PDB file of C-alpha atoms in Angstrom:
ATOM      1  CA  SER W 982       3.562 -42.859  26.585  1.00  0.00           C
ATOM      2  CA  THR W 983       0.892 -40.360  27.634  1.00  0.00           C
ATOM      3  CA  GLY W 984      -0.153 -42.465  30.538  1.00  0.00           C
ATOM      4  CA  LYS W 985      -3.800 -42.320  29.488  1.00  0.00           C
ATOM      5  CA  ASN W 986      -6.068 -45.255  30.240  1.00  0.00           C
ATOM      6  CA  ILE W 987      -7.601 -46.994  27.252  1.00  0.00           C
ATOM      7  CA  ARG W 988     -10.980 -48.603  27.653  1.00  0.00           C
ATOM      8  CA  MET W 989     -12.289 -51.343  25.351  1.00  0.00           C
ATOM      9  CA  LYS W 990     -15.524 -53.198  25.226  1.00  0.00           C
ATOM     10  CA  GLY W 991     -16.786 -56.080  23.099  1.00  0.00           C
ATOM     11  CA  THR W 992     -18.690 -59.328  23.115  1.00  0.00           C
ATOM     12  CA  ILE W 993     -17.643 -62.938  23.232  1.00  0.00           C
ATOM     13  CA  GLN W 994     -19.730 -65.705  21.725  1.00  0.00           C
ATOM     14  CA  ASP W 995     -19.366 -69.429  22.308  1.00  0.00           C
ATOM     15  CA  VAL W 996     -18.950 -70.891  18.784  1.00  0.00           C
ATOM     16  CA  THR W 997     -17.867 -74.360  19.887  1.00  0.00           C
ATOM     17  CA  GLU W 998     -20.925 -76.074  18.405  1.00  0.00           C
ATOM     18  CA  LEU W 999     -20.672 -74.021  15.215  1.00  0.00           C
ATOM     19  CA  LYS W1000     -17.027 -75.012  14.706  1.00  0.00           C
ATOM     20  CA  LYS W1001     -17.924 -78.619  15.448  1.00  0.00           C
ATOM     21  CA  THR W1002     -20.681 -78.503  12.817  1.00  0.00           C
ATOM     22  CA  GLU W1003     -18.293 -76.951  10.274  1.00  0.00           C
ATOM     23  CA  GLU W1004     -15.697 -79.665  10.898  1.00  0.00           C
ATOM     24  CA  GLU W1005     -18.322 -82.399  10.522  1.00  0.00           C
ATOM     25  CA  LEU W1006     -19.520 -80.835   7.263  1.00  0.00           C
ATOM     26  CA  ILE W1007     -15.960 -80.676   5.903  1.00  0.00           C
ATOM     27  CA  CYS W1008     -15.398 -84.297   6.912  1.00  0.00           C
ATOM     28  CA  LYS W1009     -18.604 -85.467   5.201  1.00  0.00           C
ATOM     29  CA  THR W1010     -17.756 -83.444   2.071  1.00  0.00           C
ATOM     30  CA  ASN W1011     -14.312 -85.057   1.910  1.00  0.00           C
ATOM     31  CA  GLN W1012     -15.869 -88.495   2.343  1.00  0.00           C
ATOM     32  CA  LEU W1013     -18.350 -87.778  -0.456  1.00  0.00           C
ATOM     33  CA  ASN W1014     -15.585 -86.555  -2.778  1.00  0.00           C
ATOM     34  CA  LYS W1015     -13.536 -89.672  -2.036  1.00  0.00           C
ATOM     35  CA  ALA W1016     -16.508 -91.959  -2.724  1.00  0.00           C
ATOM     36  CA  GLN W1017     -17.363 -90.147  -5.965  1.00  0.00           C
ATOM     37  CA  ARG W1018     -13.774 -90.336  -7.159  1.00  0.00           C
ATOM     38  CA  SER W1019     -13.641 -94.068  -6.478  1.00  0.00           C
ATOM     39  CA  ALA W1020     -16.882 -94.671  -8.402  1.00  0.00           C
ATOM     40  CA  ARG W1021     -16.033 -92.047 -11.063  1.00  0.00           C
ATOM     41  CA  ILE W1022     -19.392 -90.357 -10.384  1.00  0.00           C
ATOM     42  CA  GLY W1023     -19.760 -86.595 -10.253  1.00  0.00           C
ATOM     43  CA  SER W1024     -22.859 -84.740  -9.053  1.00  0.00           C
ATOM     44  CA  TRP W1025     -24.286 -81.359  -9.993  1.00  0.00           C
ATOM     45  CA  GLU W1026     -27.040 -78.892  -9.128  1.00  0.00           C
ATOM     46  CA  TRP W1027     -28.618 -76.274 -11.385  1.00  0.00           C
ATOM     47  CA  SER W1028     -30.766 -73.293 -10.383  1.00  0.00           C
ATOM     48  CA  ALA W1029     -33.042 -71.468 -12.801  1.00  0.00           C
ATOM     49  CA  LYS W1030     -32.532 -68.295 -10.760  1.00  0.00           C
ATOM     50  CA  ASN W1031     -28.917 -67.756 -11.830  1.00  0.00           C
ATOM     51  CA  ASP W1032     -28.494 -70.423 -14.543  1.00  0.00           C
ATOM     52  CA  VAL W1033     -25.287 -71.693 -12.927  1.00  0.00           C
ATOM     53  CA  LEU W1034     -24.226 -75.296 -12.534  1.00  0.00           C
ATOM     54  CA  GLU W1035     -22.665 -76.252  -9.222  1.00  0.00           C
ATOM     55  CA  TRP W1036     -20.309 -79.194  -9.637  1.00  0.00           C
ATOM     56  CA  SER W1037     -18.718 -81.662  -7.251  1.00  0.00           C
ATOM     57  CA  GLU W1038     -14.960 -82.195  -7.459  1.00  0.00           C
ATOM     58  CA  GLU W1039     -15.375 -85.373  -9.499  1.00  0.00           C
ATOM     59  CA  MET W1040     -17.343 -83.520 -12.182  1.00  0.00           C
ATOM     60  CA  TYR W1041     -14.297 -81.349 -12.826  1.00  0.00           C
ATOM     61  CA  ARG W1042     -12.031 -84.400 -12.970  1.00  0.00           C
ATOM     62  CA  ILE W1043     -14.321 -86.179 -15.441  1.00  0.00           C
ATOM     63  CA  TYR W1044     -14.444 -83.139 -17.743  1.00  0.00           C
ATOM     64  CA  GLY W1045     -10.729 -82.452 -17.365  1.00  0.00           C
ATOM     65  CA  LEU W1046     -11.293 -78.980 -15.881  1.00  0.00           C
ATOM     66  CA  THR W1047     -10.041 -77.179 -12.794  1.00  0.00           C
ATOM     67  CA  GLU W1048     -12.316 -75.706 -10.163  1.00  0.00           C
ATOM     68  CA  ASN W1049     -11.142 -72.179 -10.924  1.00  0.00           C
ATOM     69  CA  GLU W1050     -12.514 -72.380 -14.462  1.00  0.00           C
ATOM     70  CA  SER W1051     -15.006 -69.721 -15.496  1.00  0.00           C
ATOM     71  CA  VAL W1052     -18.644 -70.092 -14.415  1.00  0.00           C
ATOM     72  CA  ILE W1053     -20.152 -73.170 -16.072  1.00  0.00           C
ATOM     73  CA  THR W1054     -23.662 -72.987 -17.523  1.00  0.00           C
ATOM     74  CA  TYR W1055     -25.647 -75.548 -19.469  1.00  0.00           C
ATOM     75  CA  GLU W1056     -24.788 -73.843 -22.748  1.00  0.00           C
ATOM     76  CA  THR W1057     -21.054 -73.915 -22.076  1.00  0.00           C
ATOM     77  CA  LEU W1058     -21.376 -77.541 -21.014  1.00  0.00           C
ATOM     78  CA  THR W1059     -22.799 -78.603 -24.391  1.00  0.00           C
ATOM     79  CA  LYS W1060     -19.529 -77.722 -26.118  1.00  0.00           C
ATOM     80  CA  PHE W1061     -17.955 -80.806 -24.511  1.00  0.00           C
ATOM     81  CA  ILE W1062     -20.560 -83.189 -25.989  1.00  0.00           C
ATOM     82  CA  HIS W1063     -19.346 -85.215 -28.957  1.00  0.00           C
ATOM     83  CA  PRO W1064     -20.594 -83.553 -32.188  1.00  0.00           C
ATOM     84  CA  ASN W1065     -22.436 -86.724 -33.201  1.00  0.00           C
ATOM     85  CA  ASP W1066     -24.279 -86.833 -29.868  1.00  0.00           C
ATOM     86  CA  VAL W1067     -25.238 -83.160 -29.472  1.00  0.00           C
ATOM     87  CA  GLU W1068     -28.612 -83.420 -31.241  1.00  0.00           C
ATOM     88  CA  TYR W1069     -29.518 -86.587 -29.342  1.00  0.00           C
ATOM     89  CA  VAL W1070     -28.749 -85.005 -25.947  1.00  0.00           C
ATOM     90  CA  ARG W1071     -30.614 -81.791 -26.837  1.00  0.00           C
ATOM     91  CA  ASN W1072     -33.709 -83.721 -27.911  1.00  0.00           C
ATOM     92  CA  ILE W1073     -33.707 -85.767 -24.700  1.00  0.00           C
ATOM     93  CA  THR W1074     -33.195 -82.633 -22.601  1.00  0.00           C
ATOM     94  CA  LYS W1075     -35.980 -80.779 -24.407  1.00  0.00           C
ATOM     95  CA  LYS W1076     -38.358 -83.709 -23.911  1.00  0.00           C
ATOM     96  CA  GLN W1077     -37.477 -83.866 -20.233  1.00  0.00           C
ATOM     97  CA  GLU W1078     -38.170 -80.149 -19.825  1.00  0.00           C
ATOM     98  CA  GLN W1079     -41.607 -80.699 -21.346  1.00  0.00           C
ATOM     99  CA  ASP W1080     -42.492 -83.917 -19.536  1.00  0.00           C
ATOM    100  CA  LYS W1081     -40.696 -83.130 -16.248  1.00  0.00           C
ATOM    101  CA  HIS W1082     -39.470 -86.702 -15.901  1.00  0.00           C
ATOM    102  CA  ARG W1083     -36.129 -88.233 -14.945  1.00  0.00           C
ATOM    103  CA  TYR W1084     -33.799 -89.462 -17.652  1.00  0.00           C
ATOM    104  CA  ASN W1085     -30.902 -91.857 -17.798  1.00  0.00           C
ATOM    105  CA  ILE W1086     -28.833 -91.659 -20.997  1.00  0.00           C
ATOM    106  CA  TYR W1087     -25.393 -92.420 -22.366  1.00  0.00           C
ATOM    107  CA  TYR W1088     -23.368 -90.137 -24.613  1.00  0.00           C
ATOM    108  CA  ARG W1089     -19.800 -89.147 -25.418  1.00  0.00           C
ATOM    109  CA  ILE W1090     -17.858 -86.094 -24.330  1.00  0.00           C
ATOM    110  CA  ILE W1091     -14.558 -84.683 -25.567  1.00  0.00           C
ATOM    111  CA  ARG W1092     -12.432 -83.060 -22.889  1.00  0.00           C
ATOM    112  CA  PRO W1093     -10.216 -80.019 -23.505  1.00  0.00           C
ATOM    113  CA  ASP W1094      -7.173 -82.347 -23.628  1.00  0.00           C
ATOM    114  CA  GLY W1095      -8.805 -84.301 -26.484  1.00  0.00           C
ATOM    115  CA  LEU W1096      -9.644 -87.386 -24.429  1.00  0.00           C
ATOM    116  CA  GLU W1097     -12.980 -88.933 -25.435  1.00  0.00           C
ATOM    117  CA  LEU W1098     -15.123 -90.456 -22.688  1.00  0.00           C
ATOM    118  CA  ILE W1099     -18.477 -92.219 -22.510  1.00  0.00           C
ATOM    119  CA  VAL W1100     -20.666 -90.964 -19.680  1.00  0.00           C
ATOM    120  CA  ASN W1101     -23.922 -92.033 -18.083  1.00  0.00           C
ATOM    121  CA  ALA W1102     -26.070 -89.004 -17.239  1.00  0.00           C
ATOM    122  CA  ARG W1103     -28.964 -89.168 -14.765  1.00  0.00           C
ATOM    123  CA  THR W1104     -31.076 -86.058 -14.259  1.00  0.00           C
ATOM    124  CA  GLU W1105     -34.110 -85.059 -12.220  1.00  0.00           C
ATOM    125  CA  ILE W1106     -36.148 -81.841 -12.636  1.00  0.00           C
ATOM    126  CA  PHE W1107     -37.934 -80.006  -9.814  1.00  0.00           C
ATOM    127  CA  THR W1108     -40.868 -77.666 -10.420  1.00  0.00           C
ATOM    128  CA  ASP W1109     -42.878 -75.117  -8.470  1.00  0.00           C
ATOM    129  CA  ALA W1110     -46.662 -75.031  -7.878  1.00  0.00           C
ATOM    130  CA  LYS W1111     -47.164 -73.721 -11.416  1.00  0.00           C
ATOM    131  CA  ASP W1112     -45.169 -76.620 -12.883  1.00  0.00           C
ATOM    132  CA  LYS W1113     -42.332 -74.280 -13.807  1.00  0.00           C
ATOM    133  CA  THR W1114     -38.808 -75.687 -13.603  1.00  0.00           C
ATOM    134  CA  ILE W1115     -36.940 -74.107 -10.712  1.00  0.00           C
ATOM    135  CA  ARG W1116     -33.962 -76.419 -10.363  1.00  0.00           C
ATOM    136  CA  ALA W1117     -32.437 -79.665 -11.519  1.00  0.00           C
ATOM    137  CA  SER W1118     -29.874 -82.092 -10.182  1.00  0.00           C
ATOM    138  CA  GLY W1119     -28.126 -85.156 -11.422  1.00  0.00           C
ATOM    139  CA  THR W1120     -25.016 -87.259 -11.735  1.00  0.00           C
ATOM    140  CA  ILE W1121     -22.461 -87.958 -14.455  1.00  0.00           C
ATOM    141  CA  GLN W1122     -20.532 -91.219 -14.341  1.00  0.00           C
ATOM    142  CA  ASP W1123     -17.503 -92.055 -16.457  1.00  0.00           C
ATOM    143  CA  VAL W1124     -18.398 -95.482 -17.885  1.00  0.00           C
ATOM    144  CA  THR W1125     -15.789 -95.531 -20.656  1.00  0.00           C
ATOM    145  CA  LYS W1126     -14.029 -98.688 -19.442  1.00  0.00           C
ATOM    146  CA  GLU W1127     -17.308-100.524 -18.862  1.00  0.00           C
ATOM    147  CA  LYS W1128     -18.608 -99.626 -22.335  1.00  0.00           C
ATOM    148  CA  GLN W1129     -15.328-100.653 -23.967  1.00  0.00           C
ATOM    149  CA  ILE W1130     -15.538-104.040 -22.255  1.00  0.00           C
ATOM    150  CA  GLU W1131     -19.205-104.331 -23.236  1.00  0.00           C
ATOM    151  CA  ASN W1132     -18.368-103.577 -26.882  1.00  0.00           C
ATOM    152  CA  LYS W1133     -15.562-106.138 -26.892  1.00  0.00           C
ATOM    153  CA  LEU W1134     -17.939-108.744 -25.475  1.00  0.00           C
ATOM    154  CA  LEU W1135     -20.474-107.949 -28.200  1.00  0.00           C
ATOM    155  CA  GLU W1136     -17.766-108.284 -30.840  1.00  0.00           C
ATOM    156  CA  PHE W1137     -16.681-111.604 -29.323  1.00  0.00           C
ATOM    157  CA  LYS W1138     -20.256-112.911 -29.198  1.00  0.00           C
ATOM    158  CA  TYR W1139     -20.780-111.959 -32.832  1.00  0.00           C
ATOM    159  CA  PHE W1140     -17.570-113.707 -33.899  1.00  0.00           C
ATOM    160  CA  PHE W1141     -18.294-116.714 -31.671  1.00  0.00           C
ATOM    161  CA  ASN W1142     -21.767-117.209 -33.126  1.00  0.00           C
ATOM    162  CA  THR W1143     -20.945-116.534 -36.787  1.00  0.00           C
ATOM    163  CA  THR W1144     -17.511-118.102 -37.343  1.00  0.00           C
ATOM    164  CA  SER W1145     -17.361-121.309 -39.348  1.00  0.00           C
ATOM    165  CA  ASP W1146     -14.699-122.605 -36.934  1.00  0.00           C
ATOM    166  CA  LEU W1147     -15.769-124.831 -34.071  1.00  0.00           C
ATOM    167  CA  ALA W1148     -15.687-122.800 -30.864  1.00  0.00           C
ATOM    168  CA  CYS W1149     -16.579-123.613 -27.289  1.00  0.00           C
ATOM    169  CA  ILE W1150     -16.043-122.416 -23.742  1.00  0.00           C
ATOM    170  CA  SER W1151     -15.558-124.905 -20.918  1.00  0.00           C
ATOM    171  CA  ASN W1152     -14.647-124.654 -17.248  1.00  0.00           C
ATOM    172  CA  THR W1153     -11.551-126.082 -15.552  1.00  0.00           C
ATOM    173  CA  GLU W1154     -13.503-129.205 -14.632  1.00  0.00           C
ATOM    174  CA  GLY W1155     -13.848-130.050 -18.310  1.00  0.00           C
ATOM    175  CA  THR W1156     -17.532-129.220 -18.705  1.00  0.00           C
ATOM    176  CA  PHE W1157     -18.980-127.456 -21.750  1.00  0.00           C
ATOM    177  CA  GLU W1158     -20.452-124.072 -20.791  1.00  0.00           C
ATOM    178  CA  ILE W1159     -21.066-122.605 -24.253  1.00  0.00           C
ATOM    179  CA  VAL W1160     -20.785-124.084 -27.746  1.00  0.00           C
ATOM    180  CA  ASN W1161     -21.329-122.298 -31.043  1.00  0.00           C
ATOM    181  CA  LEU W1162     -23.533-123.318 -33.957  1.00  0.00           C
ATOM    182  CA  SER W1163     -20.623-124.715 -35.973  1.00  0.00           C
ATOM    183  CA  PHE W1164     -19.784-127.040 -33.101  1.00  0.00           C
ATOM    184  CA  VAL W1165     -23.390-128.200 -32.916  1.00  0.00           C
ATOM    185  CA  ASP W1166     -23.683-128.705 -36.676  1.00  0.00           C
ATOM    186  CA  LYS W1167     -20.441-130.673 -36.906  1.00  0.00           C
ATOM    187  CA  LEU W1168     -21.159-133.090 -34.049  1.00  0.00           C
ATOM    188  CA  GLY W1169     -24.893-133.399 -34.655  1.00  0.00           C
ATOM    189  CA  TYR W1170     -25.914-132.787 -31.030  1.00  0.00           C
ATOM    190  CA  THR W1171     -28.165-129.983 -29.860  1.00  0.00           C
ATOM    191  CA  LYS W1172     -26.776-127.230 -27.641  1.00  0.00           C
ATOM    192  CA  LYS W1173     -28.799-128.659 -24.768  1.00  0.00           C
ATOM    193  CA  GLU W1174     -27.208-132.091 -25.261  1.00  0.00           C
ATOM    194  CA  LEU W1175     -23.709-130.583 -25.093  1.00  0.00           C
ATOM    195  CA  THR W1176     -24.008-127.789 -22.543  1.00  0.00           C
ATOM    196  CA  GLY W1177     -23.242-128.918 -19.010  1.00  0.00           C
ATOM    197  CA  ARG W1178     -21.713-132.215 -20.203  1.00  0.00           C
ATOM    198  CA  ALA W1179     -18.104-133.273 -19.580  1.00  0.00           C
ATOM    199  CA  PHE W1180     -16.320-133.060 -22.905  1.00  0.00           C
ATOM    200  CA  LEU W1181     -14.194-136.111 -22.006  1.00  0.00           C
ATOM    201  CA  SER W1182     -17.320-138.223 -22.505  1.00  0.00           C
ATOM    202  CA  PHE W1183     -17.247-137.323 -26.223  1.00  0.00           C
ATOM    203  CA  ILE W1184     -13.529-137.980 -26.774  1.00  0.00           C
ATOM    204  CA  HIS W1185     -12.074-141.149 -28.283  1.00  0.00           C
ATOM    205  CA  PRO W1186     -10.806-143.470 -25.497  1.00  0.00           C
ATOM    206  CA  ASP W1187      -7.272-143.414 -26.939  1.00  0.00           C
ATOM    207  CA  ASP W1188      -7.194-139.575 -26.707  1.00  0.00           C
ATOM    208  CA  VAL W1189      -8.617-139.161 -23.208  1.00  0.00           C
ATOM    209  CA  GLN W1190      -5.304-139.123 -21.274  1.00  0.00           C
ATOM    210  CA  ALA W1191      -3.672-136.654 -23.666  1.00  0.00           C
ATOM    211  CA  THR W1192      -6.717-134.407 -23.322  1.00  0.00           C
ATOM    212  CA  ILE W1193      -6.558-134.633 -19.501  1.00  0.00           C
ATOM    213  CA  ASP W1194      -2.897-133.602 -19.656  1.00  0.00           C
ATOM    214  CA  VAL W1195      -3.851-130.549 -21.730  1.00  0.00           C
ATOM    215  CA  LEU W1196      -6.617-129.694 -19.253  1.00  0.00           C
ATOM    216  CA  GLU W1197      -4.112-129.804 -16.373  1.00  0.00           C
ATOM    217  CA  GLY W1198      -1.758-127.583 -18.351  1.00  0.00           C
ATOM    218  CA  LEU W1199      -4.537-125.077 -18.945  1.00  0.00           C
ATOM    219  CA  LYS W1200      -5.192-124.930 -15.196  1.00  0.00           C
ATOM    220  CA  ASN W1201      -1.557-123.852 -14.828  1.00  0.00           C
ATOM    221  CA  GLY W1202      -2.015-121.111 -17.420  1.00  0.00           C
ATOM    222  CA  ASN W1203      -0.433-122.877 -20.397  1.00  0.00           C
ATOM    223  CA  PRO W1204      -1.986-122.293 -23.854  1.00  0.00           C
ATOM    224  CA  TYR W1205      -1.964-125.038 -26.486  1.00  0.00           C
ATOM    225  CA  VAL W1206      -1.728-124.724 -30.266  1.00  0.00           C
ATOM    226  CA  ASN W1207      -2.602-127.463 -32.754  1.00  0.00           C
ATOM    227  CA  PHE W1208      -3.608-130.011 -30.133  1.00  0.00           C
ATOM    228  CA  VAL W1209      -5.320-132.896 -31.960  1.00  0.00           C
ATOM    229  CA  ASN W1210      -7.927-135.306 -30.627  1.00  0.00           C
ATOM    230  CA  ARG W1211     -11.032-137.120 -31.783  1.00  0.00           C
ATOM    231  CA  TYR W1212     -14.660-136.343 -30.886  1.00  0.00           C
ATOM    232  CA  ARG W1213     -17.618-138.684 -31.218  1.00  0.00           C
ATOM    233  CA  THR W1214     -20.536-137.393 -33.274  1.00  0.00           C
ATOM    234  CA  LYS W1215     -24.141-138.212 -32.473  1.00  0.00           C
ATOM    235  CA  SER W1216     -24.085-140.821 -35.240  1.00  0.00           C
ATOM    236  CA  GLY W1217     -21.170-142.594 -33.489  1.00  0.00           C
ATOM    237  CA  LYS W1218     -18.529-141.529 -35.995  1.00  0.00           C
ATOM    238  CA  TYR W1219     -15.285-139.987 -34.716  1.00  0.00           C
ATOM    239  CA  LEU W1220     -13.919-136.788 -36.222  1.00  0.00           C
ATOM    240  CA  TRP W1221     -10.370-135.409 -35.862  1.00  0.00           C
ATOM    241  CA  PHE W1222     -10.222-131.876 -34.428  1.00  0.00           C
ATOM    242  CA  ASP W1223      -7.195-129.560 -34.338  1.00  0.00           C
ATOM    243  CA  TRP W1224      -7.512-127.248 -31.320  1.00  0.00           C
ATOM    244  CA  ASN W1225      -6.041-123.910 -30.308  1.00  0.00           C
ATOM    245  CA  VAL W1226      -6.817-123.561 -26.605  1.00  0.00           C
ATOM    246  CA  THR W1227      -6.197-120.584 -24.320  1.00  0.00           C
ATOM    247  CA  PRO W1228      -6.799-120.425 -20.558  1.00  0.00           C
ATOM    248  CA  ASN W1229      -8.990-117.579 -19.376  1.00  0.00           C
ATOM    249  CA  PRO W1230      -7.959-116.470 -15.855  1.00  0.00           C
ATOM    250  CA  GLU W1231     -10.902-115.529 -13.645  1.00  0.00           C
TER     251      GLU W1231
END
């Protein structure tokens, strides 16, 4: 040691409030990411200045990408759109750029792992004083499961309304909720005359107890195949019906 004195000088700044603000921002960001993941909704921002899309965490999860992927632009994003939907999305986007309005559309994407998803895209464009687009923002929601359920319901409705078999839906109290055209044609009643009525009131007296027993079994989750009973037509004649009945848990 030389024994020389060393002098230092500097400044100290109170950053307590700054650190508190940073922590609150991180907390809110984490809450937003958690909420978006739960709802399967990702958000994005686009700036005309650098033509770069800024994505939330959920956007990367929806598209099957990692956050350290290369910079994502609109052009690179289009490569994930299903080939059959590319022209549709481009036309909508072009129209929005011209009209400067919001849009809400559905289309398919294909992720790098090959998984095909249906997404709901909502976009809003922001312009300057000269009506020139300066930025845009929006959300992408993965609605694949919802659309699959919707398609199955449409398929069921089509089958229900077009099959020549008698079909109906009733509640656990034994009341008709929906009947198809074949059911109406066979019994001679209108849909209005059947809907909301207890089906036991149409059953032959000798078959009522057996039908009640089946109804109780259905409440316990038991399906029935080839259950036979008689229904009264509007003319007063009784017809024999062979039923296949399945409980539908709520």
